Tab-separated table of C-alpha atoms and ligand atoms in Angstrom:
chain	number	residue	atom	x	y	z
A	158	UNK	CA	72.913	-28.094	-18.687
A	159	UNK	CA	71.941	-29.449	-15.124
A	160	UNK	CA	74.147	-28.507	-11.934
A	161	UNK	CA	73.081	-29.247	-8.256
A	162	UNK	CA	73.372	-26.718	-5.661
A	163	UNK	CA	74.236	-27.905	-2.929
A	164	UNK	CA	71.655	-25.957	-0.252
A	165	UNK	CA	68.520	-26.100	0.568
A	166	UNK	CA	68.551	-22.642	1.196
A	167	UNK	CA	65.028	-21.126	-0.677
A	168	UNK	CA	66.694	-17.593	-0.624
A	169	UNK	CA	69.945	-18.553	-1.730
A	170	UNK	CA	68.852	-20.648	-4.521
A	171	UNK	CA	66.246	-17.957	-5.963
A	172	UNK	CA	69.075	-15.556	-5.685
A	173	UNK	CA	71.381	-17.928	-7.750
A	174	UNK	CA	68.819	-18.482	-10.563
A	175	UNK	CA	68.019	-15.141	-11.052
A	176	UNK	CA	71.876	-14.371	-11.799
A	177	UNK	CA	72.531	-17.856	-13.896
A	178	UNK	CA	71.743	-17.950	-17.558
A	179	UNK	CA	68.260	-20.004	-18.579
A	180	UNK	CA	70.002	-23.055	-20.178
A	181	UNK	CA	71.755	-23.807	-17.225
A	182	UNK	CA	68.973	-25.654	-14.853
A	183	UNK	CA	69.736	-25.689	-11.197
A	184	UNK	CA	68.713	-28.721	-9.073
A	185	UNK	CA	68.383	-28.237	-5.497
A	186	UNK	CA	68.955	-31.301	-3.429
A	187	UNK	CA	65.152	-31.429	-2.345
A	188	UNK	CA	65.161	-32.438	-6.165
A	189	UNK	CA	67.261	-35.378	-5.612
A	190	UNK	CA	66.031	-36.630	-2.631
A	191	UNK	CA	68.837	-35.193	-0.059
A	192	UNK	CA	67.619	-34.126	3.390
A	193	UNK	CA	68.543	-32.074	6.293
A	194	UNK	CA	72.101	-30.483	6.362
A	195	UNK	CA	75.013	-30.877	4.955
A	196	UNK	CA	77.964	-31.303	7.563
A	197	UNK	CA	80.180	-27.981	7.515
A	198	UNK	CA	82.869	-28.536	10.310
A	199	UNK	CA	86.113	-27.349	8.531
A	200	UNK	CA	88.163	-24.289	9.289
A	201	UNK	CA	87.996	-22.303	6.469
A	202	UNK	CA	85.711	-21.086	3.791
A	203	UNK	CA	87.308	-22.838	0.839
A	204	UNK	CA	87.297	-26.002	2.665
A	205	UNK	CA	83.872	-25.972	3.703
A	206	UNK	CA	82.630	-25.568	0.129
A	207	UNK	CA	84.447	-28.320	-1.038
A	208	UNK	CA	83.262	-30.617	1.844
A	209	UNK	CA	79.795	-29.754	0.619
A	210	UNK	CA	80.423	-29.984	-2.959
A	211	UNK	CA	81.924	-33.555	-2.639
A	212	UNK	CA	79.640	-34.778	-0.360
A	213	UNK	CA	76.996	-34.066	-2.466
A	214	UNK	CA	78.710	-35.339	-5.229
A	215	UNK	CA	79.230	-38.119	-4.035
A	216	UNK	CA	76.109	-39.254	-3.205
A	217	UNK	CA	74.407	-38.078	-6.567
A	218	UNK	CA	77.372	-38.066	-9.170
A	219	UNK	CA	76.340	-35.036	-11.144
A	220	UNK	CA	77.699	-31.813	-11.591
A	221	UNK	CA	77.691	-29.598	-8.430
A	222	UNK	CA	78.501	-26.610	-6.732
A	223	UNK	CA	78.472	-25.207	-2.718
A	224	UNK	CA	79.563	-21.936	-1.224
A	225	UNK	CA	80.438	-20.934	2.032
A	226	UNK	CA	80.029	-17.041	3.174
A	227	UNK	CA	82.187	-15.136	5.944
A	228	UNK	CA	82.292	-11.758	7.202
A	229	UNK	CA	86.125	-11.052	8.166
A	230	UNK	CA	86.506	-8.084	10.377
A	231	UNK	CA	90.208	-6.931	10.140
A	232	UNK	CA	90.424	-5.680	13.603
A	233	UNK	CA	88.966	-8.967	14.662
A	234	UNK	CA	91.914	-10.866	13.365
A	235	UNK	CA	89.493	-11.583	10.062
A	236	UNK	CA	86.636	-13.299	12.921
A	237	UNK	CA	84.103	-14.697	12.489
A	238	UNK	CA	84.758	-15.550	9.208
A	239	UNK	CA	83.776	-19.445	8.740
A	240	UNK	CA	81.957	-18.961	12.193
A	241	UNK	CA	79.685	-15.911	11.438
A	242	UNK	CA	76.503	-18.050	11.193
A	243	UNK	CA	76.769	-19.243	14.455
A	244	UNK	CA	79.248	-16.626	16.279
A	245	UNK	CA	77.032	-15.787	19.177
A	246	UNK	CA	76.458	-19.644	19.532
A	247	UNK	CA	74.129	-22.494	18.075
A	248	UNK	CA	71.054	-21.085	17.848
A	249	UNK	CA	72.724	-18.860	14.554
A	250	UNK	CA	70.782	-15.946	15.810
A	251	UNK	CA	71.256	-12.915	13.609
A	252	UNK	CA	70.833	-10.103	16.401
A	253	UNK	CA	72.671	-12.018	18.471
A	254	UNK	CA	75.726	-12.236	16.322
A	255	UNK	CA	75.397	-8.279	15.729
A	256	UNK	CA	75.545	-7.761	19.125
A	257	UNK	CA	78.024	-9.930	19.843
A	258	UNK	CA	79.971	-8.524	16.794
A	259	UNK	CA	79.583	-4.637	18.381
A	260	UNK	CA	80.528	-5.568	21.970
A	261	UNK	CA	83.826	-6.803	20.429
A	262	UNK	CA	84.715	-4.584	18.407
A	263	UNK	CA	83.913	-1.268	20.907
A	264	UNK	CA	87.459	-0.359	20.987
A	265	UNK	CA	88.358	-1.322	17.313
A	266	UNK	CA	88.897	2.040	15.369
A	267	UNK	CA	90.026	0.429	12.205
A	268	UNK	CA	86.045	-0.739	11.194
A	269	UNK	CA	86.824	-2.544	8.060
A	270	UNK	CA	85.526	-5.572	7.112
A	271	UNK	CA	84.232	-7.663	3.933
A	272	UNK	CA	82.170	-10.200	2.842
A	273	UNK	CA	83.724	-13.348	1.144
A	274	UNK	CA	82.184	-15.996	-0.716
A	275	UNK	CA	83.827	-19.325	-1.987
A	276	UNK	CA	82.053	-21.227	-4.410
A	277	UNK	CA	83.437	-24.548	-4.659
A	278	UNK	CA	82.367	-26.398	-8.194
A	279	UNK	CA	82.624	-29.704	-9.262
A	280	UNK	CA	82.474	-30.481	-12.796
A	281	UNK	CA	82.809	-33.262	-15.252
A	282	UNK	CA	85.311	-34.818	-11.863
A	283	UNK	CA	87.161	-31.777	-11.990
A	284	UNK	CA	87.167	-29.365	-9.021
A	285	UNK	CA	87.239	-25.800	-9.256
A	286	UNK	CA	87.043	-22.480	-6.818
A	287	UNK	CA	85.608	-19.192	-7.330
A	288	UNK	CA	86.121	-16.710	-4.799
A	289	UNK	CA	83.691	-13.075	-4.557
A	290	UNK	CA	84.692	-10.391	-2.044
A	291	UNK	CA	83.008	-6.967	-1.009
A	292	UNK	CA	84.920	-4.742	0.947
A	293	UNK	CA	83.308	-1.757	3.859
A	294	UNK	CA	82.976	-1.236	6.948
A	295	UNK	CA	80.868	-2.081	9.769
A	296	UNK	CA	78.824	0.875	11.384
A	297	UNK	CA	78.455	1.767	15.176
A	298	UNK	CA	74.533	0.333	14.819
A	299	UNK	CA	72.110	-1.313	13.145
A	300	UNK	CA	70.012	0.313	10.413
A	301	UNK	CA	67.759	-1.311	7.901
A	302	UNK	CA	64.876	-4.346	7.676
A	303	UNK	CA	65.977	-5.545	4.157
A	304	UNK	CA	68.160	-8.467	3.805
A	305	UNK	CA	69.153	-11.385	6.342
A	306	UNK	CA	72.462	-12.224	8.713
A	307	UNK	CA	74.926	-9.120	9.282
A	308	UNK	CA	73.252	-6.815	6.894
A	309	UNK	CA	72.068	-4.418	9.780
A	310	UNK	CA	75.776	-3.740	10.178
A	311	UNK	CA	77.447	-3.647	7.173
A	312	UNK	CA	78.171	-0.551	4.791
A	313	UNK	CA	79.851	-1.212	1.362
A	314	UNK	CA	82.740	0.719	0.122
A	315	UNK	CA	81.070	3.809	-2.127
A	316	UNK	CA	77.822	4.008	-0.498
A	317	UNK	CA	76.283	5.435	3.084
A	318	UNK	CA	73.694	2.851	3.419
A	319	UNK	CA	73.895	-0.387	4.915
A	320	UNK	CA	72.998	-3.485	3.033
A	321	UNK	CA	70.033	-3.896	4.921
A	322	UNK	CA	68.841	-0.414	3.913
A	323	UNK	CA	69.167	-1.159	0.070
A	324	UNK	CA	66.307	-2.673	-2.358
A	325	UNK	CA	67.463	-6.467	-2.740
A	326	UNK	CA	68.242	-6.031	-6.468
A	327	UNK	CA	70.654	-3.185	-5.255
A	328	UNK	CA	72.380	-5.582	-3.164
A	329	UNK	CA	72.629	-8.325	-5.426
A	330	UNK	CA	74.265	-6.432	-7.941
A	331	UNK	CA	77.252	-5.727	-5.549
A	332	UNK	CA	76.959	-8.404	-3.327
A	333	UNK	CA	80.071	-11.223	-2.611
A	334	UNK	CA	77.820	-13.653	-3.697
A	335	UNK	CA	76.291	-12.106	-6.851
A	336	UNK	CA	80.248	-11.616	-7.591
A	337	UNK	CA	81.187	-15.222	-6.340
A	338	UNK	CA	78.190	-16.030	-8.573
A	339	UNK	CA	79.412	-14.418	-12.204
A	340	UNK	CA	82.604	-15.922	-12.263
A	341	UNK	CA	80.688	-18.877	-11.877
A	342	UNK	CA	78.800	-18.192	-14.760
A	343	UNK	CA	81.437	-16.792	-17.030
A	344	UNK	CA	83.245	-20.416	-16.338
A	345	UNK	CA	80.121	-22.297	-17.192
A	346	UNK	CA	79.737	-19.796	-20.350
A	347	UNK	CA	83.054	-20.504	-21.208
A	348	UNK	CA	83.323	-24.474	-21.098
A	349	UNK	CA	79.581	-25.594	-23.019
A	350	UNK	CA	80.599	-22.786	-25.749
B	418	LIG	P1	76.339	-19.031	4.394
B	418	LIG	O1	77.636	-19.739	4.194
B	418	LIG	O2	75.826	-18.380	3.129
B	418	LIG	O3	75.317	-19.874	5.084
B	418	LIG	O4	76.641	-17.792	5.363
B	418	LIG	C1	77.113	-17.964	6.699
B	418	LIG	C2	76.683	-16.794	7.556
B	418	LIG	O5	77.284	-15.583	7.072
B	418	LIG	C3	75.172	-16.511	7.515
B	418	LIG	O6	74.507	-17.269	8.490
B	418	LIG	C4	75.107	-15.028	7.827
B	418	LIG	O7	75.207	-14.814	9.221
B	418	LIG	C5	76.373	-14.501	7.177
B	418	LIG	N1	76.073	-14.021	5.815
B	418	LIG	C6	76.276	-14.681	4.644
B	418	LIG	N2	75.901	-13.930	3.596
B	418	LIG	C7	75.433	-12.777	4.119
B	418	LIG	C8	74.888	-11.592	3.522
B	418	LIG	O8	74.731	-11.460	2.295
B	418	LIG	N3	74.534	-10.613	4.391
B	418	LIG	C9	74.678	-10.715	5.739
B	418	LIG	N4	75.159	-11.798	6.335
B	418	LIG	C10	75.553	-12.824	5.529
């Protein structure tokens, strides 16, 4: 089976295969001839993904998927959520963002926050959504050189380290996407059976 992704995110789409089974082939849109980005202007997760999944879609007609990743911090009022890549402005600077993200939340006891990924699919014309969340809390400062974005700053419920502090594998065995991801999977399992 073939499915686009729609990214052409090197990381991301690595990450992806190594979780997907072997029969399913993933096609990045480098493979079909789609440059630059993909608009992303909506105001929520779920939306996003879907713009990019029917975008894409539409231009190539095959079977696609997109996701869209947030990190809502509950004392935040769930920010920046859709806006964490580019919270501390355009340039989607990752120490920027943390340090934006600590200066706001200096009087926020309640530390608690999560990652959530939607993974918007289309499929045979049909559209489907598959949501992955990992819940913790973010830490008083950074620790860690592994990983990319908020990592630095963000300690998963059950553990003491921060994401950025853990082996990749360890994180993408717990991670929103990798969870996103499976129930992805287990739906593509499902329907070619
Ligand atoms: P995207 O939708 O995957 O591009 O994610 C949007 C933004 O969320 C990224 O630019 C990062 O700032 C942040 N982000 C997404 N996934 C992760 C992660 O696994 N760790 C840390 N930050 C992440």
């Amino acid at each position: 089976m073939r499915i686009v992704i729609a990214s052409n995110n090197k990381h991301k789409i690595n990450e992806i295969k190594e979780v997907l089974p072997a029969r399913i082939s993933l096609i990045s849109l480098e493979d079909i001839g789609i440059k630059g980005d993909i608009p992303e202007n909506e105001d929520s997760l779920e939306a996003n993904a879907l713009a990019k999944a029917r975008y894409v879609y539409k231009l190539s007609g095959l079977n696609v998927f997109a996701d869209d990743t947030g990190l809502e911090v509950k004392c935040l009022g769930n920010r920046p959520g859709v806006h964490s890549a580019r919270y501390a402005g355009e340039g989607r600077n990752s120490d920027d963002n943390m340090n934006l993200l600590l200066k706001e939340m200096s009087k926020c006891p309640d530390r608690s926050a999560r990652f959530r990924t939607i993974i918007a699919l289309i499929f045979n014309k049909e559209e489907y959504i598959f949501e992955g969340i990992v819940n913790g809390k973010i830490a008083e400062q950074k620790s860690g050189s592994e990983g990319f974005g908020y990592d630095p700053l963000f300690i998963p419920d059950s553990y003491s380290l921060t994401f950025a502090e853990m082996s990749i594998n360890k994180k993408n065995s717990i991670s929103h996407r990798a969870r996103a991801i499976r129930k992805l999977c287990t739906f593509l399992n499902k329907i070619e059976q």
